[in-house]
Coordinates of C-alpha atoms in Angstrom, one line a residue:
M24 CA -11.7 30.3 6.8
N25 CA -14.0 32.2 4.3
I26 CA -15.9 29.4 2.5
S27 CA -18.5 31.7 0.9
A28 CA -16.3 33.2 -1.9
R29 CA -16.1 31.0 -5.0
S30 CA -15.2 33.6 -7.6
V31 CA -12.1 31.8 -9.0
A32 CA -12.8 28.1 -8.6
G33 CA -14.4 25.9 -5.9
P34 CA -17.1 23.4 -6.7
E35 CA -20.2 23.6 -4.6
K36 CA -21.0 20.5 -2.6
G37 CA -23.0 18.1 -4.6
K38 CA -20.8 18.6 -7.7
T39 CA -18.7 15.8 -9.0
V40 CA -15.0 15.6 -8.1
L41 CA -12.5 13.3 -9.8
V42 CA -9.9 11.4 -7.7
T43 CA -6.9 9.7 -9.3
G44 CA -4.8 7.4 -7.2
A45 CA -7.7 6.1 -5.2
T46 CA -5.9 2.8 -4.8
G47 CA -3.0 4.6 -3.0
Y48 CA -2.4 5.6 0.5
V49 CA -3.7 9.3 0.3
G50 CA -6.3 8.8 -2.3
G51 CA -7.9 5.9 -0.5
R52 CA -8.4 8.1 2.5
L53 CA -9.4 11.2 0.6
V54 CA -12.4 9.6 -1.1
P55 CA -14.5 9.0 2.1
R56 CA -13.6 12.5 3.3
L57 CA -15.0 14.0 0.1
L58 CA -18.1 11.9 0.4
E59 CA -18.6 12.9 4.0
A60 CA -18.2 16.6 2.9
G61 CA -21.1 16.1 0.5
Y62 CA -19.3 15.8 -2.9
R63 CA -20.0 13.2 -5.6
V64 CA -16.9 11.3 -6.3
R65 CA -15.6 9.7 -9.5
C66 CA -12.5 7.5 -9.3
L67 CA -10.2 6.9 -12.2
A68 CA -8.3 3.6 -11.9
R69 CA -6.1 1.6 -14.2
D70 CA -7.3 -1.6 -12.5
P71 CA -10.8 -1.0 -10.9
I72 CA -10.7 -4.4 -9.3
R73 CA -8.1 -3.1 -6.9
L74 CA -10.9 -1.0 -5.3
Q75 CA -12.9 -4.0 -4.3
G76 CA -13.5 -4.3 -0.6
R77 CA -13.4 -0.5 0.0
P78 CA -16.4 0.3 2.3
W79 CA -17.2 3.4 0.1
L80 CA -17.1 1.6 -3.3
D81 CA -20.9 1.5 -3.8
R82 CA -21.1 5.3 -3.2
V83 CA -18.6 6.3 -5.9
E84 CA -18.5 6.1 -9.7
V85 CA -15.4 4.2 -11.0
I86 CA -14.0 4.6 -14.5
Q87 CA -11.2 2.5 -15.9
G88 CA -8.5 4.6 -17.5
D89 CA -4.8 5.5 -17.5
A90 CA -3.3 9.0 -17.4
V91 CA -1.0 8.2 -20.2
R92 CA -4.0 7.5 -22.5
F93 CA -5.5 10.9 -23.3
E94 CA -8.8 9.6 -24.5
S95 CA -9.6 7.8 -21.2
L96 CA -8.9 11.0 -19.3
V97 CA -11.2 13.0 -21.5
A98 CA -14.0 10.5 -20.9
A99 CA -13.4 10.5 -17.1
M100 CA -13.4 14.3 -16.8
Q101 CA -16.8 14.9 -18.4
G102 CA -19.1 16.7 -15.9
V103 CA -16.3 17.1 -13.3
S104 CA -15.8 20.3 -11.4
A105 CA -12.4 19.6 -9.9
A106 CA -9.8 16.9 -10.2
Y107 CA -7.2 15.6 -7.8
Y108 CA -3.9 14.5 -9.3
L109 CA -2.5 11.9 -6.8
I110 CA -0.5 9.9 -9.4
H111 CA 3.0 8.8 -8.3
G112 CA 5.7 8.0 -10.8
M113 CA 7.3 4.8 -9.5
Q114 CA 6.8 2.0 -12.0
G115 CA 8.3 -1.3 -10.9
G116 CA 10.5 0.5 -8.4
Q117 CA 12.0 2.8 -11.1
V118 CA 11.4 6.4 -11.9
N119 CA 10.0 6.8 -15.4
A120 CA 10.3 10.5 -16.1
E121 CA 9.0 10.3 -19.6
R122 CA 5.8 8.5 -18.5
D123 CA 5.3 11.0 -15.6
M124 CA 5.6 14.0 -18.0
T125 CA 3.2 12.4 -20.5
A126 CA 0.7 11.7 -17.7
A127 CA 0.8 15.2 -16.3
R128 CA 0.6 16.8 -19.8
N129 CA -2.4 14.6 -20.8
F130 CA -4.1 15.5 -17.5
A131 CA -3.7 19.2 -17.9
N132 CA -4.9 19.1 -21.5
A133 CA -7.9 16.8 -20.8
A134 CA -8.9 19.1 -17.9
E135 CA -8.9 22.1 -20.2
Q136 CA -10.9 20.3 -22.8
A137 CA -13.5 19.1 -20.2
G138 CA -13.8 22.6 -18.7
I139 CA -12.7 21.6 -15.2
E140 CA -12.5 24.5 -12.8
R141 CA -9.5 23.3 -10.8
I142 CA -6.7 20.7 -10.5
I143 CA -5.4 19.9 -7.0
Y144 CA -2.0 18.3 -7.0
L145 CA -0.1 16.7 -4.0
G146 CA 3.7 17.0 -4.5
E147 CA 6.7 16.8 -2.2
L148 CA 8.2 19.3 0.2
V149 CA 12.0 19.8 -0.6
D150 CA 14.8 22.1 0.1
P151 CA 14.9 24.4 -3.0
T152 CA 18.7 24.8 -2.6
A153 CA 19.4 21.1 -2.6
R154 CA 20.1 18.8 -5.6
L155 CA 16.9 16.8 -6.2
S156 CA 16.9 13.0 -6.6
P157 CA 15.3 11.6 -9.8
Y158 CA 12.1 10.8 -8.0
L159 CA 11.7 14.3 -6.4
R160 CA 12.7 16.0 -9.7
S161 CA 10.0 14.0 -11.5
R162 CA 7.4 15.0 -8.9
H163 CA 8.3 18.7 -9.2
E164 CA 8.3 18.6 -13.0
S165 CA 4.9 17.0 -12.9
G166 CA 3.6 19.9 -10.9
Y167 CA 5.3 22.4 -13.3
I168 CA 3.6 20.8 -16.4
L169 CA 0.2 20.8 -14.7
R170 CA 0.6 24.5 -13.9
Q171 CA 1.5 25.3 -17.6
G172 CA -2.1 24.4 -18.6
R173 CA -5.0 26.8 -18.6
V174 CA -6.8 25.1 -15.7
P175 CA -5.8 26.7 -12.3
V176 CA -3.8 24.4 -10.2
T177 CA -3.4 24.3 -6.4
E178 CA -0.2 22.5 -5.7
F179 CA 0.5 21.3 -2.2
R180 CA 4.0 20.3 -1.3
A181 CA 3.8 18.1 1.7
G182 CA 6.4 17.1 4.2
M183 CA 6.8 13.4 5.1
I184 CA 3.3 12.0 5.9
I185 CA 2.7 10.2 9.2
G186 CA -0.3 8.0 9.8
S187 CA -1.1 4.3 10.3
G188 CA 0.3 2.5 7.3
S189 CA 2.4 5.5 5.9
V190 CA 6.0 4.9 4.8
L191 CA 7.4 7.3 7.4
F192 CA 5.4 5.8 10.3
E193 CA 6.3 2.2 9.2
M194 CA 10.0 3.1 9.0
V195 CA 10.0 4.8 12.4
R196 CA 8.0 2.0 14.0
Y197 CA 9.9 -1.0 12.7
I198 CA 13.4 0.5 13.2
A199 CA 12.5 1.6 16.8
E200 CA 10.9 -1.8 17.6
R201 CA 13.6 -4.0 16.2
Q202 CA 16.9 -2.1 16.7
L203 CA 18.4 -1.8 20.2
L204 CA 21.5 0.0 19.0
L205 CA 21.4 2.3 15.9
V206 CA 24.5 3.4 14.0
C207 CA 23.0 6.5 12.4
P208 CA 24.1 8.0 9.0
R209 CA 24.0 11.8 8.6
W210 CA 20.4 11.8 7.3
F211 CA 19.1 10.8 10.7
F212 CA 19.9 14.4 11.9
S213 CA 18.4 16.5 9.1
H214 CA 15.5 18.7 10.2
S215 CA 12.0 17.8 8.8
Q216 CA 8.4 18.8 9.4
P217 CA 6.3 15.7 9.2
I218 CA 2.6 16.2 8.7
A219 CA -0.3 14.0 10.0
I220 CA -2.3 12.3 7.2
R221 CA -5.5 13.8 8.6
N222 CA -4.0 17.3 8.2
V223 CA -3.0 16.5 4.6
L224 CA -6.7 15.5 4.0
D225 CA -7.8 18.7 5.7
Y226 CA -5.9 20.8 3.2
L227 CA -6.9 18.7 0.2
V228 CA -10.6 19.0 1.0
A229 CA -10.5 22.6 2.1
A230 CA -8.9 23.6 -1.2
L231 CA -12.2 23.0 -3.0
V232 CA -13.8 25.8 -1.1
T233 CA -10.8 28.1 -1.0
P234 CA -10.7 29.8 -4.4
E235 CA -7.7 32.0 -3.2
S236 CA -5.6 28.8 -3.3
A237 CA -6.0 28.5 -7.1
G238 CA -2.7 29.0 -8.9
K239 CA -0.7 28.7 -5.7
L240 CA 2.3 26.6 -4.6
I241 CA 1.6 25.8 -0.9
E242 CA 4.1 24.2 1.4
I243 CA 2.4 22.1 4.1
G244 CA 4.0 20.6 7.2
G245 CA 3.0 19.6 10.7
A246 CA 3.3 21.6 13.9
S247 CA 6.7 20.0 14.9
R248 CA 10.1 20.5 13.4
L249 CA 12.4 17.7 14.4
R250 CA 15.1 15.3 13.2
Y251 CA 14.5 11.8 12.2
S252 CA 16.5 10.6 15.2
E253 CA 14.1 12.6 17.4
M254 CA 11.1 10.8 15.7
L255 CA 12.7 7.5 16.6
Q256 CA 13.2 8.5 20.2
A257 CA 9.7 9.9 20.4
Y258 CA 8.2 6.5 19.2
A259 CA 10.5 4.6 21.6
R260 CA 9.3 6.8 24.5
E261 CA 5.6 6.2 23.5
R262 CA 6.2 2.5 23.6
G263 CA 8.4 2.4 26.7
L264 CA 11.5 1.5 24.8
H265 CA 15.1 2.6 25.2
R266 CA 17.2 3.0 22.1
L267 CA 20.9 4.1 21.8
L268 CA 21.8 6.1 18.7
I269 CA 25.4 6.5 17.6
P270 CA 25.9 9.3 15.0
T271 CA 28.3 9.0 12.0
P272 CA 29.3 11.6 9.5
F273 CA 28.3 9.5 6.5
Y274 CA 25.2 10.0 4.4
L275 CA 25.0 6.6 2.6
P276 CA 21.5 6.8 1.1
R277 CA 21.6 3.6 -0.9
A278 CA 23.3 1.6 1.8
S279 CA 20.8 3.0 4.3
A280 CA 17.9 2.1 2.0
Y281 CA 19.1 -1.5 1.7
W282 CA 19.5 -1.8 5.5
V283 CA 16.0 -0.5 6.0
H284 CA 14.8 -2.9 3.3
M285 CA 16.3 -5.8 5.2
V286 CA 15.1 -5.0 8.7
T287 CA 11.6 -3.6 7.9
P288 CA 8.7 -4.5 5.6
L289 CA 9.5 -1.5 3.4
T290 CA 11.2 -2.2 0.0
Y291 CA 14.4 -0.6 -1.2
H292 CA 12.8 1.4 -4.0
T293 CA 10.0 2.6 -1.6
I294 CA 12.3 3.9 1.0
L295 CA 15.2 5.3 -1.1
P296 CA 13.3 8.5 -2.2
L297 CA 12.4 9.3 1.4
I298 CA 16.0 8.9 2.5
E299 CA 17.3 10.9 -0.5
G300 CA 14.9 13.7 0.5
L301 CA 16.4 13.7 4.0
H302 CA 19.7 14.8 2.6
A303 CA 18.5 18.4 3.2
N304 CA 16.2 20.0 5.7
L305 CA 12.5 19.4 4.7
V306 CA 10.7 22.3 6.4
V307 CA 8.1 24.8 5.4
H308 CA 9.6 28.1 4.3
D309 CA 6.6 30.4 4.4
D310 CA 3.2 30.8 6.1
E311 CA 1.1 30.7 3.0
A312 CA -0.8 27.6 4.2
R313 CA -1.7 29.3 7.5
K314 CA -3.0 32.4 5.7
L315 CA -5.1 30.5 3.2
F316 CA -6.3 27.7 5.5
P317 CA -6.6 29.2 9.1
G318 CA -9.2 26.5 10.0
V319 CA -6.7 23.6 9.6
G320 CA -5.5 22.8 13.1
L321 CA -2.1 21.2 12.7
L322 CA -1.2 18.3 14.9
D323 CA 2.2 17.9 16.5
F324 CA 4.3 14.8 15.8
Q325 CA 3.6 13.2 19.2
T326 CA -0.2 13.5 18.7
A327 CA 0.0 12.2 15.1
L328 CA 2.2 9.3 16.4
Q329 CA -0.3 8.4 19.2
L330 CA -3.2 8.4 16.7
A331 CA -1.3 6.1 14.3
I332 CA -0.4 3.7 17.1
G333 CA -4.0 3.7 18.2
R334 CA -5.3 2.7 14.8
I335 CA -2.7 -0.1 14.6
E336 CA -3.7 -1.4 18.0
T337 CA -7.4 -1.3 17.2
H338 CA -7.0 -2.9 13.8
N339 CA -8.5 0.2 12.1
V340 CA -5.9 0.9 9.4
E341 CA -7.8 2.5 6.5
T342 CA -5.1 2.3 3.8
S343 CA -1.5 1.2 3.7
W344 CA 1.5 1.8 1.6
S345 CA 1.7 -0.5 1.1
D346 CA -7.9 -8.9 -4.8
A347 CA -16.1 -22.8 -9.7
L348 CA -16.5 -25.8 -10.6
V349 CA -18.3 -27.9 -8.0
T350 CA -16.9 -31.3 -7.6
S351 CA -18.7 -34.3 -5.9
A352 CA -16.9 -35.9 -2.9
G353 CA -16.3 -39.1 -4.8
D354 CA -14.3 -37.3 -7.5
I355 CA -11.9 -35.5 -5.2
K356 CA -8.3 -36.1 -5.9
P357 CA -6.0 -34.8 -3.1
Y358 CA -3.3 -33.8 -5.5
Q359 CA -3.0 -33.0 -9.2
F360 CA -0.1 -31.7 -11.3
T361 CA -0.7 -30.4 -14.8
V362 CA 1.0 -28.2 -17.4
E363 CA -1.6 -25.8 -19.0
E364 CA -0.5 -23.5 -21.8
G365 CA 3.1 -23.7 -20.6
M366 CA 2.1 -22.9 -17.0
F367 CA 2.9 -25.4 -14.1
V368 CA -0.2 -26.0 -12.0
E369 CA -0.4 -27.8 -8.6
H370 CA -3.9 -28.5 -7.4
R371 CA -4.8 -29.7 -3.9
Q372 CA -8.2 -30.5 -2.5
R373 CA -9.7 -31.3 0.9
L374 CA -13.3 -31.9 1.9
V375 CA -14.3 -30.0 5.1
S376 CA -17.5 -30.7 7.0
L377 CA -18.3 -27.0 7.4
P378 CA -20.2 -24.3 5.5
P379 CA -17.9 -22.3 3.0
E380 CA -17.8 -19.1 5.1
Y381 CA -15.7 -20.8 7.8
V382 CA -13.2 -22.1 5.3
Y383 CA -13.1 -18.7 3.5
R384 CA -12.4 -16.9 6.8
S385 CA -9.7 -19.4 7.6
Y386 CA -7.6 -19.0 4.4
T387 CA -8.2 -15.2 4.1
G388 CA -6.6 -14.9 7.6
V389 CA -3.2 -16.4 6.7
G390 CA 0.0 -14.3 6.8
G391 CA 1.0 -11.3 8.8
K392 CA 1.4 -11.8 12.5
R393 CA -0.7 -15.1 12.4
G394 CA 1.9 -16.6 10.0
W395 CA 1.3 -19.3 7.4
L396 CA 0.0 -22.0 9.8
Y397 CA 2.5 -24.6 8.7
M398 CA 6.3 -24.6 8.5
D399 CA 6.5 -20.9 9.3
W400 CA 10.3 -21.1 9.5
A401 CA 10.4 -22.1 5.8
W402 CA 8.2 -19.1 4.8
A403 CA 10.4 -16.8 6.9
L404 CA 13.6 -18.3 5.2
R405 CA 12.1 -17.7 1.8
G406 CA 11.2 -14.1 2.8
W407 CA 14.7 -13.5 4.1
L408 CA 16.3 -14.8 0.9
D409 CA 14.0 -12.6 -1.1
K410 CA 15.1 -9.6 0.9
L411 CA 18.7 -10.5 0.3
V412 CA 18.3 -10.2 -3.4
G413 CA 16.3 -7.0 -3.3
G414 CA 12.8 -8.4 -3.1
V415 CA 10.0 -7.3 -0.9
G416 CA 10.5 -10.0 1.7
L417 CA 7.9 -11.4 4.1
R418 CA 7.8 -8.6 6.6
R419 CA 5.3 -6.3 4.8
G420 CA 2.6 -8.2 6.8
R421 CA -1.0 -7.3 6.2
R422 CA -3.2 -4.3 6.8
D423 CA -5.6 -6.2 9.1
S424 CA -5.4 -9.6 10.6
D425 CA -8.7 -10.8 9.2
D426 CA -10.2 -8.3 6.7
I427 CA -8.8 -8.6 3.2
R428 CA -9.1 -6.4 0.1
T429 CA -8.2 -6.8 -3.5
G430 CA -5.0 -4.9 -4.4
E431 CA -3.4 -4.8 -0.9
S432 CA -0.2 -6.5 0.1
L433 CA 0.0 -9.7 2.1
D434 CA 3.6 -10.5 3.1
F435 CA 5.4 -11.1 -0.3
W436 CA 2.1 -11.5 -2.1
R437 CA -0.4 -9.0 -3.7
V438 CA -4.1 -9.8 -3.3
E439 CA -5.1 -10.0 -6.9
M440 CA -8.7 -11.1 -6.4
V441 CA -11.2 -11.7 -3.6
N442 CA -14.6 -13.2 -4.2
P443 CA -16.2 -12.8 -0.7
G444 CA -17.0 -16.2 0.8
H445 CA -15.6 -18.2 -2.0
Q446 CA -12.1 -17.3 -3.3
M447 CA -8.8 -15.5 -2.8
R448 CA -6.0 -15.3 -5.4
L449 CA -2.5 -14.0 -4.5
Y450 CA 0.1 -12.8 -6.9
A451 CA 3.8 -13.3 -5.9
E452 CA 5.8 -10.2 -5.7
M453 CA 9.0 -11.9 -4.5
K454 CA 12.0 -12.1 -6.9
L455 CA 11.3 -15.0 -9.2
P456 CA 12.4 -16.2 -12.7
G457 CA 8.7 -16.1 -13.8
K458 CA 5.3 -15.3 -12.4
A459 CA 3.5 -17.1 -9.6
W460 CA 0.1 -17.2 -8.1
L461 CA -1.5 -19.0 -5.1
E462 CA -5.2 -19.4 -5.1
F463 CA -7.7 -20.7 -2.4
Q464 CA -11.3 -21.6 -3.0
S465 CA -14.1 -22.8 -0.8
I466 CA -16.6 -24.6 -3.0
P467 CA -20.0 -25.6 -1.5
Q468 CA -20.9 -29.3 -1.6
E469 CA -23.8 -31.4 -0.6
N470 CA -24.7 -32.0 3.1
N471 CA -23.3 -28.6 4.2
Q472 CA -19.8 -29.5 3.3
T473 CA -17.1 -27.5 1.5
L474 CA -14.4 -28.4 -0.9
L475 CA -11.2 -26.5 0.0
T476 CA -8.8 -26.1 -2.9
T477 CA -5.3 -24.7 -2.9
T478 CA -3.8 -24.1 -6.3
A479 CA -0.2 -22.9 -7.1
Y480 CA 0.5 -21.6 -10.6
F481 CA 3.9 -20.8 -12.0
D482 CA 4.6 -19.3 -15.4
P483 CA 8.4 -19.8 -15.9
H484 CA 10.6 -17.4 -17.8
G485 CA 13.3 -19.2 -19.8
V486 CA 15.5 -22.1 -18.7
L487 CA 16.1 -20.6 -15.3
G488 CA 12.4 -20.6 -14.6
F489 CA 12.1 -24.3 -15.4
L490 CA 15.1 -25.1 -13.2
Y491 CA 13.6 -23.0 -10.3
W492 CA 10.3 -24.8 -10.5
Y493 CA 11.7 -28.3 -10.4
A494 CA 14.1 -27.3 -7.6
M495 CA 11.2 -26.1 -5.5
W496 CA 8.7 -28.8 -6.5
P497 CA 9.8 -31.3 -3.8
F498 CA 9.4 -28.7 -1.0
H499 CA 5.9 -27.8 -2.2
K500 CA 4.7 -31.3 -1.3
F501 CA 5.4 -30.6 2.4
I502 CA 4.5 -26.9 2.5
F503 CA 1.3 -26.8 0.5
D504 CA 0.0 -30.1 1.8
G505 CA 0.5 -28.9 5.4
L506 CA -0.9 -25.5 4.6
T507 CA -4.1 -27.0 3.2
R508 CA -4.5 -29.3 6.1
R509 CA -4.0 -26.5 8.6
I510 CA -6.5 -24.2 6.9
A511 CA -9.1 -26.9 7.3
E512 CA -8.1 -27.4 11.0
R513 CA -8.3 -23.6 11.6
A514 CA -11.8 -23.5 9.9
Q515 CA -12.9 -26.2 12.4
A516 CA -11.5 -24.1 15.3
L517 CA -13.3 -21.0 14.0
A518 CA -16.6 -22.9 13.8
A519 CA -16.2 -24.4 17.3
S520 CA -15.6 -21.0 19.0
P521 CA -18.8 -19.3 20.2
I522 CA -17.1 -15.9 19.9
N523 CA -15.7 -16.5 16.4
A524 CA -19.1 -17.8 15.3
Q525 CA -20.2 -14.2 15.6
G526 CA -17.4 -13.1 13.3
V527 CA -15.1 -11.7 15.9
E528 CA -11.8 -13.5 16.0
D529 CA -9.0 -13.7 18.5
N530 CA -5.9 -12.7 16.5
N531 CA -3.9 -15.2 18.6
N532 CA -6.0 -18.0 17.3
P533 CA -3.7 -20.2 15.2

């Protein structure tokens, strides 16, 4: 690849690059690659707190803003050489085309006003002869609007991305692991060209020093063309599994999405666009990418699969598609119930004869494969019921068994806030007639003790919300009392283990 020519657009290393979507799957992996390549990085985020816990956070500049607010974009783009548009248009599981168009239009106009040299956009690879789903149509229209501006745009259209934590990998993994016999709709047998996440990042970074890519639509896919059914069988072979696939002539995208929703951690609205895309063949139609980026060595599917499995097994998942008041021991009340500004609050406290760091490690390790320490069957039942009514369910798990970050998913919760060593607050993403939070705190006390607090908050919506709370209240007594007790017991076990005292934990430790 010729990296010396920069006559059209291509910021030299050391210049500032803007990344939108840094809280997402691709953006979260692109930022460290750009830093490693020598660029200064500025991240635009609607909620900067969701970037807490990223190992690269202290090396980037973070600006709060929203692409639908033009003035915040203009401020974020000052002094920027190139900008990555990695904004996806799913809001609350629905496609909001008007919002997407506004965001893309604002971005193009703000880039022109700020004098940016290049916009790099990651879109979707589709069959140009097929009828597009609302999601794919919105993605393509976003690219079209960006290209209508005066700033040159490099638009990559990527095949399905495979990597640890990606939607495609998770769907392949969970279906292959959990289904012995598969009755396969027609979309299982469409051809596709999945691409490894590291190759996607290769292209995105290389575009900065490839001015010939400015103003181009570039289709990118991996080295393998295969059917989804072949991806499943490839995963099964890699894991030593045998799976029987029975083909059917029916397409059934919505029924398929609901089935995947019920048997995997993936949600209905997350998986539906991928299945709708599989209605046609998703393959690269020209060799433009190879000509422009000859230095990108494409991985085949099996290699990408092995790399993803390796990261899962070594607990090294970078991103996934899936953030006090000191009380004396004599004032501790084991249980309090209050109503504060219309919100129901249940507060539990337990004094633990350990430093706060052990208690913190104990409650930040709940969920996922480790489970919820007490009455796991009840948590599983609640997750199954949530799945049944279209919710996210309990099976999303967690990115890492012990490490926790603000903004990531934890079963049917979202990590709303992490205060390292002291606090974790979870926001409920299950279907509820209201809003709910679960908060844990480890508050230092005298004599090297810690006050462990577990607080459940519920903000009811209407009469149904009140009825729901009072129906669940009796069960909270057993579940949250037991959870608080088990967190304290697990903290004691962590402190007693010589290995765990060094901060390395056995994932099988209850």
